[in-house]
Amino acid sequence: MGYTNGEIAGIIIFFIGFVGLLSRKNILKTIICVEIMESAIILYFISSAFVEGGVPPIVPFNADKVADPLPQALMITEIVIGIAVSAVALTMFIHMYHKYGTTNWQKAMKKRRNK
Amino acid sequence: MIPLFFLVLAPILVGVIFYLFFKPKHRFIIPLFQCLILAATIINFLHVKQYNTYMETLGGWGRGIGITLKLDPISGAMVVLTATLFLAMVIFDYRETYMNNLFLFLFLSLEGMMIGIFVSNDLFNIFVMIEVSTIIVSILIMFKKDSRAIYDGMLYMMINVVAMLFFLFGVGMLYKTFGVLDLTLIQQRVAFIHNSQSLILPYAFIMTAIALKAALMPLFSWLPKAHATPSAPSIVSAVLSGLYVKNGVYLFIRVQKVFETHINTMDFFLLIGFLTAIIGVVLAISQKDIKLILAYSTVSQIGLIMMGINTGNIQAYWGAIYHIINHAIFKSTLFLTAGIITETYGTRNVYKIRGLFKSMPAVSIAMIMAIMGITGTPFFNGSISKYWISYGAQGSLAEFGIVLINLGTIISFVKYSTMVFGDSEMGRINIGLNRKFIVLAMGFACLGGGILGNELMRFLFDQYMVITLGSYINKIMIFLASLLIGFLAYHLVIKKSNILSRIRELELDFNSICFSIISFFLLILIYLKYANMRG
């Protein structure tokens, strides 16, 4: 396997999302980048619990290896939270667009200062 | 002993039931309910004071499988503080029209989440609670739908969500290493780790998020906006600045303890705390908006608390814990009085408000008492906790740093207290009895926390220190000297120079704040990699 596994991919995707946060001034793209980072974390969690040939720990099972179910359970919670966060963020973005008329963080900051 | 999960759930459930089935005119239920919660937290605190720690595993599962809640004397005191402040807040704004069902639901849920963060012992649970409270806080910030508040709330939420993603990544790495999420169990298993290098990455991830929550040096730019946004109700600002930041500091203490056998970052965070405090006071002095002065002074006090925690001395540590409580009391008093002032005067400009003492004596007395608390005037609560912190830092550079920070605090509050004097054409202003009562009670709590300081420390945390008359007089001398210097420095130098307006213009946008997050993360990584590894 070496270095080509899901965990490494998760770390790389996480920082790709972060580069988006650093370089994009568009608020919508910021929200998308946060989503990308969330997916990276989900990938990391799921693949960190991956066992080759493992089965779900549901009794009765006939295999020697069992995959740890907790990270998957955590990630279901995380997906729900992620949906809630992006829904709230998008709603706020719509309000902000109505008030400021821009999708740009810097322009919004300048307008806020002059208000 | 009241079950801990009940303390977390009850405020949320009461909020939901009130939202669904009651009318705003029935809101007398809420203060009564808050009294019950306060009584329950006090019972719990007395229990943990006797038996030291109390653990509770949810759902009847064993340790390491179910979610554990843990109460120890520090978190017990924090929970009592939370319940007290929320009781004060709902009484303070009892007659306001915006206290409708939705607001009360959000406010009570925030209380539940904050108690949850204090008592939770499970990393993922902490993550969920912080995430939910982030959403609630951002909605509370923009509750009145003012256009400036919408930008502030949006910025607050996005920044905190990004930081919590760092936290979650760190939790994932810890889970992969240890197979548990329970902080106590992780602490036991950390001792078995041979190679500390494998702890660096999760530590850096988690610490970045916590440092942002606690508003440390490069990561505090979201705080003033969130805490001092113009239209936010003053009780929201008071709770955010007095208590919510302390969640971050408290998590810092907890997480630091987990890693303490392998990772020693005391010097690093001592320096960061000092820089936070200095930058906080400089920015506080430069502001002219009263709520922003208070918000930046929160930043500097957090820096002082971090210095106390990281001195490595037991007195300084407990002094810092006591300062957390004191800061909650005086800062929320200041925010509440600032809310009354801005409502009656219709401006937030510190240079335009004059003659507070003539127009509202009761409020200004409470405000002056809180100011005396925060500047560390002898016999007020701030002086005791600052005495403990500087006693712990004796003989090191940090002691000078603390004197310097206090000088800065005094200058910023010399500027703030100019509002009290002079004449105003407002005449006497009537303020509701409930508001007067709350601010005065909290003002006198500042005095009580100073006079009974050592008794309180002994009662709450079993810590005792003999304060000799000589050393206390020494402190009083230092205080008076700094007061004089601060007064002169403000009136002769700072007021006239125009450097203030230049500092005031400094403001980071979203991308720069993200940049500061990543640079703090890399800073911790590099520091741990090359400077300070144990074992």
XYZ file of C-alpha atoms in Angstrom:
650
model
C 0.000 0.000 0.000
C 2.723 2.425 0.965
C 1.672 6.021 0.815
C -1.286 5.663 -1.499
C -4.062 5.195 1.002
C -7.198 7.079 1.948
C -5.664 8.817 4.939
C -2.930 10.518 2.933
C -5.505 11.447 0.319
C -7.674 12.892 3.083
C -4.839 15.076 4.380
C -4.021 16.302 0.866
C -7.644 17.102 0.024
C -8.018 18.893 3.386
C -5.203 21.265 2.523
C -6.409 21.695 -1.053
C -9.650 22.944 0.480
C -7.659 25.230 2.745
C -5.761 26.718 -0.186
C -9.154 27.595 -1.590
C -9.985 29.441 1.628
C -6.710 31.357 1.398
C -6.952 32.356 -2.216
C -10.639 32.735 -3.114
C -12.458 35.914 -2.176
C -15.860 34.688 -3.269
C -18.068 33.803 -0.300
C -19.825 30.981 -2.151
C -16.486 29.417 -3.007
C -15.509 29.706 0.639
C -18.554 27.653 1.594
C -17.687 25.087 -1.098
C -14.110 24.882 0.193
C -15.362 24.226 3.707
C -17.440 21.390 2.269
C -14.359 19.983 0.535
C -12.448 20.037 3.812
C -15.320 18.248 5.505
C -15.322 15.500 2.870
C -11.583 15.121 3.348
C -12.087 14.548 7.058
C -14.809 12.001 6.345
C -12.468 10.184 3.967
C -9.743 10.224 6.601
C -11.944 8.824 9.347
C -13.485 6.084 7.211
C -10.205 4.912 5.725
C -8.427 4.999 9.081
C -10.831 2.342 10.311
C -10.541 0.261 7.117
C -9.485 -3.349 7.655
C -8.676 -5.514 4.646
C -11.329 -8.233 4.553
C -13.053 -6.947 7.677
C -16.778 -7.399 8.174
C -19.263 -5.263 10.061
C -19.514 -6.302 13.723
C -23.091 -7.494 13.537
C -23.699 -10.783 15.364
C -23.562 -13.503 14.160
C -20.510 -13.055 11.940
C -18.058 -15.611 10.655
C -14.795 -13.867 9.875
C -11.642 -13.205 11.878
C -11.467 -9.523 11.171
C -13.950 -6.877 12.198
C -14.002 -3.276 11.084
C -14.321 -0.646 13.810
C -17.827 0.824 13.411
C -17.303 3.907 15.555
C -15.648 6.173 12.940
C -18.530 5.478 10.575
C -21.039 6.350 13.263
C -19.125 9.547 14.018
C -19.057 10.473 10.362
C -22.815 10.111 10.029
C -23.088 12.722 12.787
C -20.470 14.855 11.049
C -22.367 14.700 7.752
C -25.518 15.901 9.505
C -23.624 18.738 11.168
C -21.985 19.608 7.861
C -25.360 19.861 6.148
C -26.680 22.076 8.941
C -23.628 24.323 8.788
C -23.754 24.742 5.033
C -27.499 25.377 5.122
C -27.079 28.102 7.742
C -24.078 29.541 5.912
C -25.955 29.707 2.612
C -28.974 31.322 4.264
C -26.725 33.917 5.850
C -25.023 34.442 2.516
C -28.370 35.200 0.857
C -29.147 37.770 3.565
C -25.720 39.272 3.239
C -26.048 39.490 -0.538
C -29.343 41.352 -0.143
C -27.758 43.866 2.228
C -24.346 44.303 0.597
C -24.899 43.352 -3.026
C -21.559 41.587 -3.320
C -20.158 38.083 -3.116
C -16.674 39.289 -2.291
C -15.291 39.209 1.257
C -13.118 42.274 0.768
C -15.789 44.435 -0.799
C -18.197 43.401 1.953
C -15.591 44.358 4.561
C -15.114 47.795 2.996
C -18.859 48.374 2.823
C -19.252 47.325 6.427
C -16.605 49.776 7.543
C -18.333 52.664 5.840
C -21.757 51.888 7.263
C -25.981 14.981 42.906
C -28.069 16.007 39.900
C -27.221 13.964 36.754
C -24.976 16.010 34.498
C -26.770 15.210 31.253
C -29.846 16.752 32.846
C -28.036 20.081 33.226
C -27.186 20.014 29.526
C -30.584 18.883 28.309
C -32.899 20.798 30.633
C -32.229 24.306 29.262
C -32.676 23.081 25.691
C -35.880 21.196 26.494
C -37.333 24.116 28.422
C -36.409 26.369 25.500
C -38.187 24.094 23.024
C -41.293 23.706 25.203
C -41.449 27.439 25.822
C -41.018 28.133 22.105
C -43.841 25.785 21.172
C -46.468 26.148 23.872
C -46.086 29.466 25.637
C -46.540 33.124 24.820
C -43.865 35.784 25.395
C -45.910 37.186 28.292
C -45.377 33.956 30.211
C -41.657 34.469 30.333
C -41.627 34.746 34.131
C -41.083 30.964 33.899
C -37.580 31.465 32.554
C -35.986 33.223 35.568
C -37.653 30.672 37.863
C -36.213 27.868 35.778
C -32.803 29.532 35.846
C -32.977 29.610 39.650
C -33.605 25.850 39.618
C -30.628 25.255 37.327
C -28.459 27.434 39.550
C -29.519 25.439 42.618
C -28.759 22.174 40.806
C -25.294 23.358 39.772
C -24.530 24.476 43.323
C -25.565 21.050 44.666
C -23.273 19.436 42.109
C -20.420 21.740 42.983
C -20.696 20.941 46.682
C -20.671 17.258 45.791
C -17.493 17.432 43.696
C -15.872 19.635 46.304
C -16.301 16.782 48.747
C -15.492 13.838 46.460
C -13.182 15.610 43.978
C -14.405 14.150 40.672
C -17.664 12.802 39.445
C -17.914 10.684 36.294
C -21.034 9.768 34.459
C -21.289 7.497 31.430
C -24.330 7.969 29.276
C -26.606 5.147 28.194
C -25.290 2.637 30.720
C -22.319 1.682 28.519
C -18.861 1.025 29.926
C -15.981 3.478 29.963
C -14.462 3.963 26.546
C -17.670 2.973 24.773
C -20.287 5.433 25.967
C -19.942 9.200 26.181
C -18.569 10.267 29.544
C -19.339 13.474 31.380
C -16.966 14.605 34.070
C -17.254 17.217 36.761
C -14.275 18.352 38.785
C -13.936 21.416 41.040
C -12.815 23.694 38.190
C -15.578 22.712 35.792
C -18.037 22.669 38.690
C -17.198 26.287 39.459
C -17.461 27.185 35.762
C -20.902 25.584 35.536
C -22.103 27.503 38.600
C -20.728 30.678 37.027
C -22.572 29.934 33.764
C -25.874 29.386 35.564
C -25.427 32.548 37.662
C -24.653 34.745 34.687
C -27.517 33.388 32.600
C -29.916 34.015 35.504
C -28.631 37.583 35.747
C -28.984 38.057 31.987
C -32.587 36.897 31.712
C -33.560 39.145 34.643
C -31.651 42.072 33.153
C -33.544 42.007 29.865
C -36.804 40.753 31.301
C -38.875 43.645 29.947
C -37.252 43.971 26.525
C -39.451 43.351 23.507
C -36.885 41.296 21.624
C -36.995 38.646 24.370
C -39.449 36.616 22.337
C -39.812 32.853 22.177
C -37.197 32.401 19.475
C -34.607 34.460 21.317
C -35.199 32.614 24.576
C -34.979 29.262 22.810
C -31.609 30.176 21.280
C -30.342 31.711 24.490
C -31.270 28.726 26.631
C -29.810 26.309 24.093
C -26.570 28.275 24.249
C -26.589 27.819 28.006
C -27.055 24.063 27.608
C -24.225 23.871 25.083
C -21.874 25.884 27.266
C -22.531 23.695 30.296
C -22.067 20.709 27.971
C -18.644 21.899 26.830
C -17.595 22.398 30.445
C -18.677 18.942 31.607
C -18.048 16.802 28.528
C -15.128 14.422 28.623
C -15.464 13.119 25.090
C -13.647 14.823 22.223
C -16.231 14.219 19.533
C -18.979 15.340 21.867
C -17.062 18.546 22.520
C -16.745 19.059 18.767
C -20.491 18.660 18.235
C -21.342 21.051 21.065
C -18.915 23.714 19.872
C -20.260 23.432 16.335
C -23.863 23.816 17.499
C -23.001 26.702 19.790
C -21.163 28.398 16.909
C -24.341 28.347 14.849
C -26.441 29.576 17.783
C -24.014 32.394 18.575
C -23.870 33.568 14.976
C -27.670 33.700 14.851
C -27.785 35.578 18.165
C -25.224 38.085 16.868
C -27.392 38.928 13.878
C -30.641 38.637 15.778
C -31.772 42.190 15.056
C -30.855 41.844 11.356
C -28.740 44.976 11.209
C -26.583 44.908 8.080
C -23.270 45.267 9.955
C -24.264 42.446 12.282
C -24.916 40.160 9.319
C -21.346 40.569 8.072
C -19.991 40.031 11.595
C -22.111 36.948 12.190
C -21.210 35.435 8.829
C -17.486 36.048 9.366
C -17.700 34.658 12.892
C -19.405 31.501 11.742
C -17.162 30.729 8.774
C -13.959 31.288 10.762
C -15.118 29.120 13.628
C -16.329 26.361 11.328
C -12.927 26.264 9.640
C -11.210 26.110 13.032
C -13.462 23.302 14.191
C -12.551 21.312 11.080
C -8.965 21.456 12.312
C -10.192 20.211 15.675
C -12.063 17.317 14.079
C -9.022 16.300 12.032
C -6.954 16.243 15.202
C -9.607 14.134 16.919
C -9.498 11.687 13.993
C -5.745 11.303 14.346
C -5.997 10.805 18.093
C -8.696 8.184 17.597
C -6.528 6.354 15.095
C -3.664 6.294 17.596
C -5.529 5.538 20.820
C -8.834 3.991 19.800
C -10.798 6.057 22.321
C -12.278 9.519 22.423
C -12.498 9.832 26.194
C -10.032 12.464 27.431
C -9.169 10.642 30.649
C -8.498 7.379 28.833
C -6.425 9.174 26.206
C -4.406 10.729 29.010
C -3.711 7.275 30.452
C -2.699 5.878 27.067
C -0.503 8.850 26.104
C 1.877 7.651 28.810
C 2.503 4.455 26.807
C 3.559 6.303 23.678
C 7.291 5.964 23.090
C 7.757 8.287 20.197
C 6.354 11.727 20.952
C 6.710 12.686 17.287
C 3.441 10.926 16.542
C 1.581 13.270 18.890
C 2.754 16.490 17.250
C 0.315 16.578 14.374
C -2.896 15.895 16.335
C -1.745 18.298 19.058
C -1.091 21.039 16.525
C -4.463 20.502 14.846
C -6.419 20.560 18.094
C -4.464 23.440 19.620
C -5.001 25.631 16.567
C -8.747 25.277 16.963
C -8.637 25.864 20.707
C -6.361 28.879 20.349
C -8.860 30.355 17.935
C -11.714 29.663 20.332
C -9.751 31.285 23.145
C -8.794 34.222 20.865
C -5.021 34.003 21.218
C -2.567 36.232 19.449
C -2.807 35.893 15.688
C -6.289 34.411 15.856
C -8.351 36.985 17.718
C -9.535 39.139 14.820
C -13.004 37.589 14.791
C -13.580 38.341 18.477
C -14.089 42.116 18.601
C -16.509 41.994 15.713
C -18.540 39.188 17.209
C -18.566 40.588 20.721
C -19.096 44.203 19.891
C -21.303 44.184 16.842
C -23.519 47.272 17.054
C -26.973 45.778 17.113
C -26.426 42.621 19.141
C -28.409 42.632 22.395
C -26.098 43.595 25.257
C -26.827 40.380 27.139
C -25.511 38.406 24.165
C -22.302 40.469 24.140
C -21.970 40.006 27.896
C -22.346 36.243 27.715
C -19.990 35.924 24.745
C -17.281 38.046 26.262
C -17.690 36.958 29.839
C -18.215 33.252 29.400
C -18.062 31.883 25.909
C -14.367 32.698 25.395
C -13.659 30.897 28.658
C -14.844 27.688 27.033
C -11.755 27.932 24.852
C -9.470 28.644 27.800
C -10.988 25.772 29.750
C -10.506 23.379 26.821
C -6.916 24.573 26.608
C -6.359 23.559 30.231
C -7.968 20.162 29.664
C -6.133 19.306 26.449
C -2.820 20.577 27.764
C -3.189 18.210 30.686
C -3.748 15.240 28.377
C -0.474 15.808 26.531
C 1.591 17.123 29.409
C 3.825 14.065 29.766
C 5.089 14.357 26.202
C 4.615 17.848 24.961
C 5.762 20.902 26.839
C 4.598 24.153 25.287
C 4.501 26.263 28.421
C 7.087 28.794 27.286
C 5.487 29.044 23.881
C 2.045 29.816 25.271
C 3.486 32.111 27.932
C 4.950 34.217 25.140
C 1.774 33.974 23.068
C -0.251 35.020 26.117
C 1.984 38.032 26.686
C 1.765 39.111 23.039
C -2.009 38.620 23.072
C -2.320 40.806 26.147
C -0.090 43.571 24.784
C -1.748 43.700 21.369
C -5.136 43.561 23.067
C -4.475 46.620 25.204
C -2.882 48.586 22.368
C -5.941 47.983 20.201
C -8.259 48.688 23.136
C -6.618 52.062 23.747
C -6.963 52.994 20.105
C -10.709 52.364 19.789
C -13.369 55.008 20.217
C -16.374 52.703 20.165
C -17.127 51.735 23.790
C -18.114 48.165 23.024
C -14.946 47.661 20.955
C -12.817 48.948 23.845
C -14.407 46.306 26.048
C -14.020 43.559 23.424
C -10.309 44.254 22.906
C -9.775 44.412 26.639
C -11.251 40.893 26.774
C -8.476 39.839 24.394
C -5.853 41.297 26.706
C -7.347 39.688 29.814
C -7.388 36.312 28.052
C -3.693 36.854 27.386
C -3.150 37.497 31.091
C -5.044 34.317 31.997
C -2.942 32.325 29.533
C 0.201 33.742 31.119
C -1.014 32.627 34.533
C -1.835 29.124 33.327
C 1.498 28.675 31.596
C 3.870 30.053 34.203
C 4.254 26.578 35.623
C 3.624 27.803 39.128
C 0.729 26.572 41.225
C -0.222 29.989 42.621
C -0.232 31.573 39.187
C -2.329 28.698 37.865
C -5.042 29.104 40.487
C -4.829 32.853 40.184
C -5.583 32.452 36.496
C -8.553 30.208 37.259
C -9.847 32.801 39.715
C -9.259 35.498 37.127
C -11.471 33.578 34.694
C -14.330 33.872 37.198
C -13.575 37.501 38.046
C -13.287 38.480 34.414
C -16.668 36.900 33.715
C -18.227 39.065 36.419
C -16.691 42.435 35.678
C -16.688 42.119 31.908
C -20.362 41.200 31.775
C -21.150 44.109 34.113
C -19.248 46.423 31.784
C -21.057 45.100 28.715
C -24.465 45.421 30.375
C -23.777 48.998 31.481
C -22.387 49.784 28.020
C -25.644 48.452 26.581
C -27.695 50.772 28.814
C -25.453 53.717 27.923
C -25.672 53.201 24.168
C -29.440 52.783 24.366
C -29.993 56.013 26.266
C -27.362 58.190 24.599
C -27.869 56.809 21.102
C -24.145 56.801 20.367
C -21.225 54.473 21.004
C -18.505 57.066 20.665
C -16.523 57.338 23.874
C -15.661 60.995 23.186
C -19.288 62.049 22.853
C -20.727 60.474 26.004
C -20.271 62.642 29.073
C -21.883 63.121 32.453
C -22.969 59.587 33.188
C -22.824 60.141 36.896
C -25.396 62.904 36.719
C -27.767 61.162 34.367
C -27.673 57.649 35.815
C -25.831 57.375 39.121
C -26.667 53.743 39.897
C -25.417 52.455 36.558
C -22.264 54.517 36.712
C -21.492 53.269 40.236
C -21.777 49.684 38.985
C -19.608 50.575 35.999
C -16.924 52.187 38.170
C -16.851 49.146 40.434
C -16.388 46.864 37.437
C -13.632 49.149 36.123
C -11.933 48.966 39.499
C -12.202 45.206 39.283
C -10.637 44.960 35.839
C -7.808 47.404 36.559
C -6.894 45.533 39.732
C -7.673 48.320 42.204
C -6.854 47.173 45.743
C -9.754 45.470 47.539
C -11.483 44.553 44.269
C -11.555 41.050 42.821
C -9.141 41.720 39.956
C -6.430 42.737 42.396
C -6.550 39.372 44.180
C -6.292 37.237 41.065
C -3.631 39.484 39.569
C -1.755 39.302 42.866
C -1.764 35.504 42.687
C -0.633 35.487 39.071
C 2.213 37.928 39.664
C 3.181 36.120 42.865
C 3.599 32.977 40.789
C 5.636 34.814 38.199
C 7.917 36.420 40.782
C 11.471 37.025 39.779
C 10.966 36.356 36.082
C 10.430 38.607 33.115
C 6.755 37.677 33.203
C 6.283 39.746 36.349
C 7.299 42.896 34.481
C 5.050 41.824 31.661
C 2.085 41.652 34.017
C 2.781 45.139 35.370
C 3.032 46.414 31.806
C -0.247 44.768 30.817
C -1.974 46.224 33.840
C -0.641 49.660 32.923
C -2.168 49.221 29.464
C -5.474 48.121 30.981
C -5.450 51.187 33.212
C -4.815 53.511 30.266
C -7.664 52.002 28.272
C -10.023 52.343 31.227
C -8.877 55.881 32.033
C -10.123 56.598 28.538
C -13.294 54.609 29.143
C -14.082 56.274 32.454
C -13.966 59.801 31.015
C -17.613 59.116 30.211
C -18.524 59.289 33.878
C -17.487 62.884 34.420
C -18.662 66.161 33.012
C -22.119 67.451 32.267
C -24.796 66.076 30.093
C -27.993 67.670 28.961
C -29.858 64.395 29.309
C -31.090 65.039 32.867
C -31.962 62.126 35.129
C -32.768 59.005 33.184
C -35.024 56.336 34.574
C -33.724 52.831 34.325
C -35.798 49.766 35.095
C -35.471 48.420 38.599
C -34.444 44.943 37.395
C -31.587 46.394 35.353
C -30.364 48.586 38.195
C -30.539 45.667 40.589
C -28.551 43.324 38.342
C -25.755 45.738 37.472
C -25.394 46.887 41.069
C -25.409 43.331 42.387
C -22.693 42.390 39.927
C -20.741 45.531 40.741
C -20.814 44.674 44.428
C -19.824 41.108 43.538
C -16.577 42.627 42.204
C -15.980 44.224 45.601
C -16.980 41.068 47.470
C -14.714 38.922 45.326
C -11.845 41.161 46.368
C -12.484 41.475 50.090
C -13.372 37.806 50.485
C -10.917 36.744 47.783
C -8.759 34.410 49.817
C -11.742 32.880 51.607
C -13.385 32.238 48.241
C -10.234 30.623 46.894
C -10.108 28.381 49.924
C -13.777 27.514 49.638
C -13.812 26.903 45.887
C -10.474 25.253 45.168
C -8.867 24.554 48.565
C -6.053 26.926 47.740
C -4.644 29.265 50.295
C -1.929 31.820 50.299
C -0.900 34.196 53.026
C -0.898 37.688 51.616
C 1.437 39.666 53.798
C 0.667 43.286 54.469
C 4.060 44.351 53.173
C 3.685 42.704 49.789
C 0.122 43.917 49.457
C 1.187 47.488 50.179
C 3.906 46.979 47.597
C 1.215 46.004 45.070
C -0.874 49.007 46.050
C 2.121 51.253 45.404
C 2.681 49.685 41.997
C -1.007 50.143 41.245
C -1.023 53.794 42.259
C 2.129 54.467 40.255
C 0.645 52.815 37.187
C -2.580 54.746 37.700
C -0.642 57.999 37.755
C 1.465 57.055 34.744
C -1.601 55.807 32.912
C -3.543 58.978 33.631
C -0.710 61.225 32.507
C 0.131 59.064 29.513
C -3.432 59.138 28.306
C -4.111 62.816 28.819
C -0.746 64.197 27.770
C 0.467 61.877 25.043
C -2.008 59.397 23.643
C -5.025 61.666 23.404
C -3.162 64.167 21.259
C -1.287 61.901 18.895
C -3.008 60.623 15.791
C -1.440 57.190 15.892
C -4.697 55.898 17.377
C -6.727 56.417 14.258
C -4.080 54.596 12.233
C -4.137 51.539 14.516
C -7.907 51.581 14.483
C -7.989 51.082 10.734
C -6.223 47.721 10.968
C -8.656 45.015 10.029
C -8.211 41.543 8.616
C -10.489 40.138 5.953
C -11.549 36.511 5.744
C -8.581 35.312 3.697
C -6.054 36.943 5.986
C -7.692 35.370 9.029
C -7.411 31.967 7.305
C -3.782 32.795 6.660
C -3.265 33.524 10.349
C -4.875 30.177 11.206
C -2.489 28.256 8.965
C 0.522 30.234 10.169
C -0.337 29.528 13.805
C -0.712 25.852 12.924
C 2.685 25.766 11.212
C 4.236 27.728 14.079
C 3.160 25.101 16.618
C 4.348 22.322 14.313
C 7.781 23.849 13.828
C 8.105 24.746 17.489
C 7.303 21.208 18.586
C 9.437 19.608 15.933
C 12.614 21.486 16.726
C 12.388 23.229 20.034
C 10.802 21.366 22.803
C 10.285 17.643 22.911
C 10.278 15.540 26.050
C 10.995 11.840 26.170
